[in-house]
mmCIF file of C-alpha atoms in Angstrom:
data_model
loop_
_atom_site.group_PDB
_atom_site.id
_atom_site.type_symbol
_atom_site.label_atom_id
_atom_site.label_comp_id
_atom_site.label_asym_id
_atom_site.label_seq_id
_atom_site.Cartn_x
_atom_site.Cartn_y
_atom_site.Cartn_z
ATOM 1 C CA LEU T 1 -124.390 62.505 -266.204
ATOM 2 C CA GLU T 2 -126.482 65.699 -265.258
ATOM 3 C CA GLY T 3 -124.404 67.995 -267.910
ATOM 4 C CA ALA T 4 -125.398 64.988 -270.525
ATOM 5 C CA GLY T 5 -129.430 65.381 -269.789
ATOM 6 C CA HIS T 6 -129.612 62.826 -267.098
ATOM 7 C CA ARG T 7 -132.208 63.217 -264.403
ATOM 8 C CA PHE T 8 -132.506 62.136 -260.957
ATOM 9 C CA ARG T 9 -135.478 61.774 -259.112
ATOM 10 C CA THR T 10 -133.951 60.273 -255.783
ATOM 11 C CA ASP T 11 -130.601 60.486 -253.685
ATOM 12 C CA SER T 12 -129.990 56.772 -254.022
ATOM 13 C CA ASP T 13 -126.157 55.964 -255.486
ATOM 14 C CA THR T 14 -128.067 52.835 -257.066
ATOM 15 C CA GLU T 15 -129.994 55.261 -259.628
ATOM 16 C CA THR T 16 -126.514 56.700 -260.607
ATOM 17 C CA ILE T 17 -125.416 53.290 -262.147
ATOM 18 C CA VAL T 18 -129.203 52.867 -264.285
ATOM 19 C CA HIS T 19 -128.055 55.851 -266.040
ATOM 20 C CA LEU T 20 -124.730 54.997 -266.278
ATOM 21 C CA TRP T 21 -126.668 51.922 -268.356
ATOM 22 C CA GLU T 22 -128.208 54.059 -270.549
ATOM 23 C CA ASP T 23 -125.369 55.909 -271.750
ATOM 24 C CA LEU T 24 -122.695 53.301 -271.563
ATOM 25 C CA GLY T 25 -124.131 50.453 -271.531
ATOM 26 C CA PRO T 26 -122.075 47.156 -270.340
ATOM 27 C CA GLU T 27 -118.610 49.516 -270.163
ATOM 28 C CA CYS T 28 -120.651 51.786 -266.929
ATOM 29 C CA VAL T 29 -118.487 48.886 -264.783
ATOM 30 C CA GLN T 30 -115.693 50.707 -265.838
ATOM 31 C CA HIS T 31 -116.789 54.066 -264.182
ATOM 32 C CA LEU T 32 -117.366 52.240 -260.384
ATOM 33 C CA ASN T 33 -114.749 52.635 -257.638
ATOM 34 C CA GLY T 34 -114.953 49.937 -254.525
ATOM 35 C CA MET T 35 -117.238 47.016 -254.409
ATOM 36 C CA PHE T 36 -120.849 46.009 -255.845
ATOM 37 C CA ALA T 37 -122.540 43.027 -257.491
ATOM 38 C CA ILE T 38 -125.541 44.260 -260.150
ATOM 39 C CA ALA T 39 -128.182 43.247 -261.780
ATOM 40 C CA ILE T 40 -129.787 45.492 -264.520
ATOM 41 C CA TRP T 41 -133.114 44.664 -266.431
ATOM 42 C CA ASP T 42 -133.066 46.848 -269.614
ATOM 43 C CA THR T 43 -137.160 46.208 -270.373
ATOM 44 C CA LYS T 44 -136.317 48.017 -274.383
ATOM 45 C CA LYS T 45 -133.078 45.551 -275.060
ATOM 46 C CA ARG T 46 -135.030 43.095 -273.387
ATOM 47 C CA THR T 47 -131.567 42.240 -271.888
ATOM 48 C CA LEU T 48 -130.445 41.198 -268.417
ATOM 49 C CA PHE T 49 -126.535 42.127 -267.386
ATOM 50 C CA LEU T 50 -125.713 41.018 -264.275
ATOM 51 C CA ALA T 51 -121.519 42.590 -262.914
ATOM 52 C CA ARG T 52 -119.258 41.744 -260.109
ATOM 53 C CA ASP T 53 -116.385 43.995 -259.052
ATOM 54 C CA ARG T 54 -112.892 43.658 -260.175
ATOM 55 C CA LEU T 55 -112.355 41.348 -257.017
ATOM 56 C CA GLY T 56 -115.101 39.466 -256.457
ATOM 57 C CA LYS T 57 -115.876 41.065 -252.798
ATOM 58 C CA LYS T 58 -119.315 40.610 -253.272
ATOM 59 C CA PRO T 59 -120.625 37.765 -254.324
ATOM 60 C CA LEU T 60 -123.082 36.481 -257.699
ATOM 61 C CA TYR T 61 -124.177 33.186 -258.758
ATOM 62 C CA PHE T 62 -126.183 32.067 -261.450
ATOM 63 C CA TYR T 63 -127.476 29.046 -262.844
ATOM 64 C CA HIS T 64 -128.761 28.898 -266.393
ATOM 65 C CA ARG T 65 -131.016 26.590 -268.540
ATOM 66 C CA PRO T 66 -132.697 26.393 -271.490
ATOM 67 C CA GLY T 67 -135.515 29.310 -270.937
ATOM 68 C CA GLN T 68 -134.319 29.897 -267.865
ATOM 69 C CA LEU T 69 -131.891 32.305 -265.561
ATOM 70 C CA VAL T 70 -131.820 32.247 -262.084
ATOM 71 C CA PHE T 71 -129.301 34.562 -260.177
ATOM 72 C CA GLY T 72 -128.847 36.102 -256.599
ATOM 73 C CA SER T 73 -126.301 37.094 -254.297
ATOM 74 C CA GLU T 74 -126.711 33.730 -252.383
ATOM 75 C CA LEU T 75 -126.363 30.133 -253.219
ATOM 76 C CA LYS T 76 -129.547 28.944 -250.922
ATOM 77 C CA VAL T 77 -131.877 31.423 -253.177
ATOM 78 C CA LEU T 78 -131.301 29.335 -256.198
ATOM 79 C CA THR T 79 -132.272 26.393 -254.132
ATOM 80 C CA GLU T 80 -135.910 27.639 -253.772
ATOM 81 C CA VAL T 81 -136.448 27.352 -257.865
ATOM 82 C CA PRO T 82 -138.754 24.772 -258.482
ATOM 83 C CA ASP T 83 -137.163 21.651 -260.275
ATOM 84 C CA PHE T 84 -133.479 23.174 -259.521
ATOM 85 C CA PRO T 85 -131.298 19.989 -259.702
ATOM 86 C CA LYS T 86 -129.488 20.196 -256.069
ATOM 87 C CA SER T 87 -126.495 18.018 -258.315
ATOM 88 C CA VAL T 88 -123.411 17.610 -255.980
ATOM 89 C CA ASP T 89 -120.281 18.570 -258.164
ATOM 90 C CA PRO T 90 -117.654 16.320 -257.823
ATOM 91 C CA ARG T 91 -114.579 18.543 -259.251
ATOM 92 C CA ALA T 92 -115.669 21.495 -256.660
ATOM 93 C CA ILE T 93 -115.398 18.688 -253.412
ATOM 94 C CA ASP T 94 -111.844 18.203 -254.898
ATOM 95 C CA MET T 95 -111.222 21.554 -255.182
ATOM 96 C CA PHE T 96 -112.145 21.962 -251.331
ATOM 97 C CA LEU T 97 -110.509 19.310 -250.157
ATOM 98 C CA THR T 98 -107.505 21.239 -252.103
ATOM 99 C CA TYR T 99 -107.822 24.497 -251.043
ATOM 100 C CA GLN T 100 -110.539 24.261 -247.803
ATOM 101 C CA TYR T 101 -113.113 26.716 -250.028
ATOM 102 C CA ILE T 102 -114.185 26.352 -253.716
ATOM 103 C CA PRO T 103 -112.988 28.593 -256.463
ATOM 104 C CA HIS T 104 -114.728 30.488 -258.736
ATOM 105 C CA PRO T 105 -116.137 29.813 -261.115
ATOM 106 C CA TYR T 106 -117.355 26.659 -259.696
ATOM 107 C CA THR T 107 -119.791 26.198 -256.624
ATOM 108 C CA ILE T 108 -121.087 22.708 -254.376
ATOM 109 C CA TYR T 109 -123.396 22.443 -257.257
ATOM 110 C CA GLU T 110 -123.354 21.137 -260.588
ATOM 111 C CA GLY T 111 -124.194 23.433 -263.625
ATOM 112 C CA VAL T 112 -124.158 26.531 -261.053
ATOM 113 C CA GLN T 113 -121.975 29.253 -261.404
ATOM 114 C CA LYS T 114 -120.315 32.121 -259.468
ATOM 115 C CA LEU T 115 -119.919 34.822 -261.794
ATOM 116 C CA SER T 116 -116.127 36.004 -262.164
ATOM 117 C CA PRO T 117 -114.394 38.789 -260.272
ATOM 118 C CA GLY T 118 -113.845 41.107 -263.180
ATOM 119 C CA HIS T 119 -116.566 40.121 -265.327
ATOM 120 C CA TYR T 120 -120.286 40.725 -266.608
ATOM 121 C CA ALA T 121 -122.589 38.739 -268.175
ATOM 122 C CA LEU T 122 -125.114 39.565 -271.201
ATOM 123 C CA TYR T 123 -128.233 37.591 -270.767
ATOM 124 C CA SER T 124 -130.785 38.142 -273.763
ATOM 125 C CA GLN T 125 -133.671 35.963 -276.025
ATOM 126 C CA ASP T 126 -132.128 32.916 -273.691
ATOM 127 C CA ARG T 127 -128.751 33.282 -274.802
ATOM 128 C CA LEU T 128 -126.714 33.867 -271.913
ATOM 129 C CA GLU T 129 -122.555 35.524 -272.490
ATOM 130 C CA VAL T 130 -120.171 36.363 -270.126
ATOM 131 C CA LYS T 131 -117.637 38.755 -270.639
ATOM 132 C CA LYS T 132 -113.958 39.790 -268.444
ATOM 133 C CA TYR T 133 -113.867 43.320 -268.285
ATOM 134 C CA TRP T 134 -110.538 43.465 -266.096
ATOM 135 C CA ASN T 135 -107.854 41.932 -265.035
ATOM 136 C CA LEU T 136 -104.524 42.744 -262.717
ATOM 137 C CA ASP T 137 -101.430 43.106 -265.129
ATOM 138 C CA LEU T 138 -98.684 41.388 -262.969
ATOM 139 C CA ASN T 139 -96.417 41.807 -266.291
ATOM 140 C CA ARG T 140 -96.613 45.911 -265.526
ATOM 141 C CA GLU T 141 -93.574 47.020 -264.216
ATOM 142 C CA ILE T 142 -93.620 51.042 -263.036
ATOM 143 C CA ALA T 143 -89.850 52.953 -262.184
ATOM 144 C CA ILE T 144 -90.701 54.639 -258.224
ATOM 145 C CA THR T 145 -88.809 54.402 -255.105
ATOM 146 C CA PRO T 146 -89.517 53.418 -252.206
ATOM 147 C CA ALA T 147 -89.988 56.456 -250.638
ATOM 148 C CA GLU T 148 -93.010 57.381 -253.491
ATOM 149 C CA ALA T 149 -94.080 53.512 -253.766
ATOM 150 C CA SER T 150 -95.080 54.158 -250.158
ATOM 151 C CA GLU T 151 -96.194 57.702 -250.433
ATOM 152 C CA GLN T 152 -98.288 56.581 -253.415
ATOM 153 C CA LEU T 153 -99.556 53.570 -250.979
ATOM 154 C CA GLN T 154 -100.504 55.935 -248.064
ATOM 155 C CA ALA T 155 -102.310 58.392 -250.803
ATOM 156 C CA LEU T 156 -104.770 55.138 -251.765
ATOM 157 C CA LEU T 157 -105.128 53.985 -248.874
ATOM 158 C CA THR T 158 -106.463 56.969 -247.487
ATOM 159 C CA ASP T 159 -109.017 57.407 -249.883
ATOM 160 C CA SER T 160 -109.610 54.062 -249.983
ATOM 161 C CA ILE T 161 -111.199 53.980 -246.463
ATOM 162 C CA LYS T 162 -112.820 57.609 -247.070
ATOM 163 C CA LEU T 163 -114.869 56.127 -249.435
ATOM 164 C CA ARG T 164 -115.974 53.578 -246.888
ATOM 165 C CA LEU T 165 -116.385 56.330 -244.208
ATOM 166 C CA ARG T 166 -119.315 57.018 -245.920
ATOM 167 C CA SER T 167 -122.189 55.007 -243.815
ATOM 168 C CA ASP T 168 -125.789 56.177 -243.262
ATOM 169 C CA VAL T 169 -125.914 53.594 -240.533
ATOM 170 C CA PRO T 170 -123.610 53.459 -237.014
ATOM 171 C CA LEU T 171 -119.871 52.370 -237.998
ATOM 172 C CA GLY T 172 -116.847 51.341 -236.581
ATOM 173 C CA ALA T 173 -113.972 48.594 -237.073
ATOM 174 C CA PHE T 174 -112.362 45.647 -235.701
ATOM 175 C CA LEU T 175 -109.055 45.736 -234.635
ATOM 176 C CA SER T 176 -107.227 42.879 -233.599
ATOM 177 C CA GLY T 177 -103.511 44.834 -232.968
ATOM 178 C CA GLY T 178 -101.561 43.554 -236.302
ATOM 179 C CA ILE T 179 -100.149 45.606 -238.816
ATOM 180 C CA ASP T 180 -103.585 45.416 -241.357
ATOM 181 C CA SER T 181 -107.105 46.429 -239.098
ATOM 182 C CA SER T 182 -104.495 48.543 -236.806
ATOM 183 C CA LEU T 183 -103.583 50.745 -240.460
ATOM 184 C CA ILE T 184 -106.857 51.196 -240.938
ATOM 185 C CA VAL T 185 -107.841 52.449 -237.553
ATOM 186 C CA ARG T 186 -105.192 54.665 -237.347
ATOM 187 C CA LEU T 187 -106.371 56.754 -241.089
ATOM 188 C CA ALA T 188 -109.909 56.360 -240.636
ATOM 189 C CA GLN T 189 -109.780 58.069 -237.187
ATOM 190 C CA ASP T 190 -107.196 60.641 -238.817
ATOM 191 C CA GLN T 191 -110.783 61.324 -241.141
ATOM 192 C CA LEU T 192 -113.095 61.299 -238.249
ATOM 193 C CA THR T 193 -113.855 64.687 -235.983
ATOM 194 C CA GLN T 194 -115.298 61.691 -233.167
ATOM 195 C CA PRO T 195 -113.649 59.352 -231.636
ATOM 196 C CA LEU T 196 -113.890 55.863 -233.526
ATOM 197 C CA HIS T 197 -115.856 52.498 -232.256
ATOM 198 C CA THR T 198 -113.313 49.605 -232.573
ATOM 199 C CA PHE T 199 -113.991 46.133 -231.592
ATOM 200 C CA SER T 200 -111.836 43.155 -230.532
ATOM 201 C CA ILE T 201 -112.243 39.514 -228.968
ATOM 202 C CA GLY T 202 -110.365 37.570 -226.515
ATOM 203 C CA PHE T 203 -109.369 34.074 -225.977
ATOM 204 C CA SER T 204 -108.777 32.102 -222.993
ATOM 205 C CA GLU T 205 -105.680 30.518 -224.874
ATOM 206 C CA ALA T 206 -102.428 32.918 -224.792
ATOM 207 C CA ASP T 207 -101.113 32.182 -228.256
ATOM 208 C CA TYR T 208 -104.733 33.487 -229.980
ATOM 209 C CA ASP T 209 -104.939 36.219 -227.499
ATOM 210 C CA GLU T 210 -104.124 39.423 -228.829
ATOM 211 C CA THR T 211 -105.664 41.863 -227.435
ATOM 212 C CA ALA T 212 -103.107 43.402 -225.340
ATOM 213 C CA TYR T 213 -101.634 44.749 -228.852
ATOM 214 C CA ALA T 214 -105.766 45.980 -230.023
ATOM 215 C CA GLN T 215 -105.898 47.930 -226.849
ATOM 216 C CA MET T 216 -102.117 49.882 -227.288
ATOM 217 C CA VAL T 217 -103.324 50.478 -230.471
ATOM 218 C CA ALA T 218 -107.273 51.853 -229.690
ATOM 219 C CA LYS T 219 -105.254 54.391 -226.931
ATOM 220 C CA ALA T 220 -102.697 55.514 -228.971
ATOM 221 C CA VAL T 221 -105.422 56.744 -231.710
ATOM 222 C CA GLY T 222 -108.344 57.464 -229.507
ATOM 223 C CA SER T 223 -110.898 54.639 -230.559
ATOM 224 C CA VAL T 224 -113.907 54.131 -227.973
ATOM 225 C CA HIS T 225 -112.429 50.503 -227.444
ATOM 226 C CA GLU T 226 -114.887 47.257 -226.583
ATOM 227 C CA GLU T 227 -112.837 43.839 -225.793
ATOM 228 C CA PHE T 228 -115.409 41.193 -226.163
ATOM 229 C CA ARG T 229 -113.699 38.019 -224.060
ATOM 230 C CA VAL T 230 -115.429 34.447 -225.495
ATOM 231 C CA THR T 231 -114.544 31.112 -225.385
ATOM 232 C CA PRO T 232 -115.333 29.524 -228.735
ATOM 233 C CA ASP T 233 -117.926 26.482 -229.220
ATOM 234 C CA ALA T 234 -117.802 25.911 -232.856
ATOM 235 C CA VAL T 235 -120.554 22.908 -233.115
ATOM 236 C CA SER T 236 -122.908 24.724 -231.538
ATOM 237 C CA ILE T 237 -122.558 27.341 -234.194
ATOM 238 C CA LEU T 238 -121.666 24.878 -237.164
ATOM 239 C CA ASP T 239 -124.987 24.729 -238.202
ATOM 240 C CA GLN T 240 -125.597 28.304 -238.586
ATOM 241 C CA LEU T 241 -122.178 28.684 -240.433
ATOM 242 C CA ALA T 242 -123.143 26.557 -243.317
ATOM 243 C CA TRP T 243 -126.163 28.214 -243.572
ATOM 244 C CA HIS T 244 -124.880 31.477 -243.940
ATOM 245 C CA TYR T 245 -121.649 29.894 -246.291
ATOM 246 C CA ASP T 246 -124.449 28.613 -248.604
ATOM 247 C CA GLU T 247 -121.380 24.973 -249.383
ATOM 248 C CA PRO T 248 -117.681 23.903 -248.148
ATOM 249 C CA PHE T 249 -115.855 26.064 -246.527
ATOM 250 C CA GLY T 250 -112.440 25.411 -244.248
ATOM 251 C CA ASP T 251 -111.355 28.077 -243.073
ATOM 252 C CA SER T 252 -111.044 28.116 -239.067
ATOM 253 C CA SER T 253 -111.054 31.727 -238.718
ATOM 254 C CA ALA T 254 -114.747 31.974 -239.551
ATOM 255 C CA ILE T 255 -115.500 30.970 -236.010
ATOM 256 C CA PRO T 256 -114.001 33.868 -234.318
ATOM 257 C CA THR T 257 -115.106 36.344 -236.899
ATOM 258 C CA TRP T 258 -118.607 34.467 -236.261
ATOM 259 C CA TYR T 259 -118.107 35.523 -232.609
ATOM 260 C CA LEU T 260 -116.944 39.199 -233.195
ATOM 261 C CA SER T 261 -119.377 39.712 -235.701
ATOM 262 C CA GLU T 262 -122.238 39.196 -233.748
ATOM 263 C CA LEU T 263 -120.818 40.761 -230.541
ATOM 264 C CA THR T 264 -120.125 43.832 -232.566
ATOM 265 C CA ARG T 265 -123.422 44.020 -234.362
ATOM 266 C CA LYS T 266 -125.294 45.090 -230.739
ATOM 267 C CA ARG T 267 -123.633 48.355 -231.005
ATOM 268 C CA VAL T 268 -122.919 49.222 -234.989
ATOM 269 C CA THR T 269 -124.337 48.197 -238.289
ATOM 270 C CA VAL T 270 -120.978 48.397 -240.168
ATOM 271 C CA ALA T 271 -117.441 47.405 -239.248
ATOM 272 C CA LEU T 272 -114.571 47.879 -241.534
ATOM 273 C CA SER T 273 -111.717 44.957 -240.977
ATOM 274 C CA GLY T 274 -108.256 43.964 -242.131
ATOM 275 C CA ASP T 275 -109.295 41.357 -244.500
ATOM 276 C CA GLY T 276 -107.075 40.928 -247.860
ATOM 277 C CA GLY T 277 -103.708 42.543 -246.558
ATOM 278 C CA ASP T 278 -101.873 39.643 -246.023
ATOM 279 C CA GLU T 279 -102.475 37.998 -249.573
ATOM 280 C CA LEU T 280 -102.161 41.544 -251.008
ATOM 281 C CA PHE T 281 -98.517 42.506 -249.452
ATOM 282 C CA GLY T 282 -97.011 38.850 -248.362
ATOM 283 C CA GLY T 283 -97.784 38.629 -244.546
ATOM 284 C CA TYR T 284 -98.408 35.144 -244.392
ATOM 285 C CA ASP T 285 -95.463 32.757 -242.952
ATOM 286 C CA ARG T 286 -95.975 30.901 -245.915
ATOM 287 C CA TYR T 287 -94.823 33.142 -248.038
ATOM 288 C CA ARG T 288 -91.645 32.851 -246.529
ATOM 289 C CA ALA T 289 -91.365 29.288 -246.781
ATOM 290 C CA LEU T 290 -92.573 29.447 -250.659
ATOM 291 C CA MET T 291 -89.222 32.244 -250.591
ATOM 292 C CA LEU T 292 -86.498 30.126 -249.155
ATOM 293 C CA SER T 293 -88.413 27.172 -251.450
ATOM 294 C CA THR T 294 -87.488 28.832 -254.263
ATOM 295 C CA TRP T 295 -83.523 29.772 -253.002
ATOM 296 C CA ILE T 296 -83.857 25.720 -252.276
ATOM 297 C CA ASN T 297 -84.913 24.382 -255.915
ATOM 298 C CA ARG T 298 -81.986 26.352 -257.135
ATOM 299 C CA LEU T 299 -79.574 23.567 -255.136
ATOM 300 C CA PRO T 300 -78.000 20.961 -257.198
ATOM 301 C CA GLY T 301 -79.860 17.564 -256.683
#
């Protein structure tokens, strides 16, 4: 951008996005790596640009009615707008009871949408246009050996974690002792000159307690490890969870995650986690059940 004549007034990564918008308009998102939710107001074109990262890691909500567009990173922000209609969408209730959450582009409120992952929106002269800029091509096949795939995967994970280790505030990592968080902690520690701070949470019920595995991993990688033992009380934190989530959300892991985050925040401001690994790599038992069901369906009735 500097080579193209742009002059930066700050050292902020956010300013980079503004200069990209000046040059490329909506195509600026193609040059962004990572998670983001963006709003840019172009005073010359009198156009508002909204964009959400490829996988929807960052949230972005909007509500459009004649003469007005309201947007924000939390639903509760929109409800502060005068005359905001708080009508519950019956379709959203149906989806919640089916999936345990409300998938995009729907929200619990009728007429309010989540900007879908890999999409951007342009708002000008009271006209709203939403476009998809990225999607995962599941039909694409690559001729690659398992060894080559393993090597490329390690390179991508290492680069991904390297980017996320950039932080202006104290940084640590959640460590459950499972494959996902253990791998992240190992790759992060390999790139740091100081021991990484890792955190795990323990429970009195043995079936849910994985602290022994977390301790093994922490010892192996040399992290500074802290373990918190709690007795979860879902009722006592339910109001706080509902306030933060803004709409129905049925994943019970929200409760231990709340406790772990609350305790970790006393030590660090940012924590890496292994969320999403099971979804990407088929790590849940239900995926094995799904595979078995496809074999059973081939049998004669």
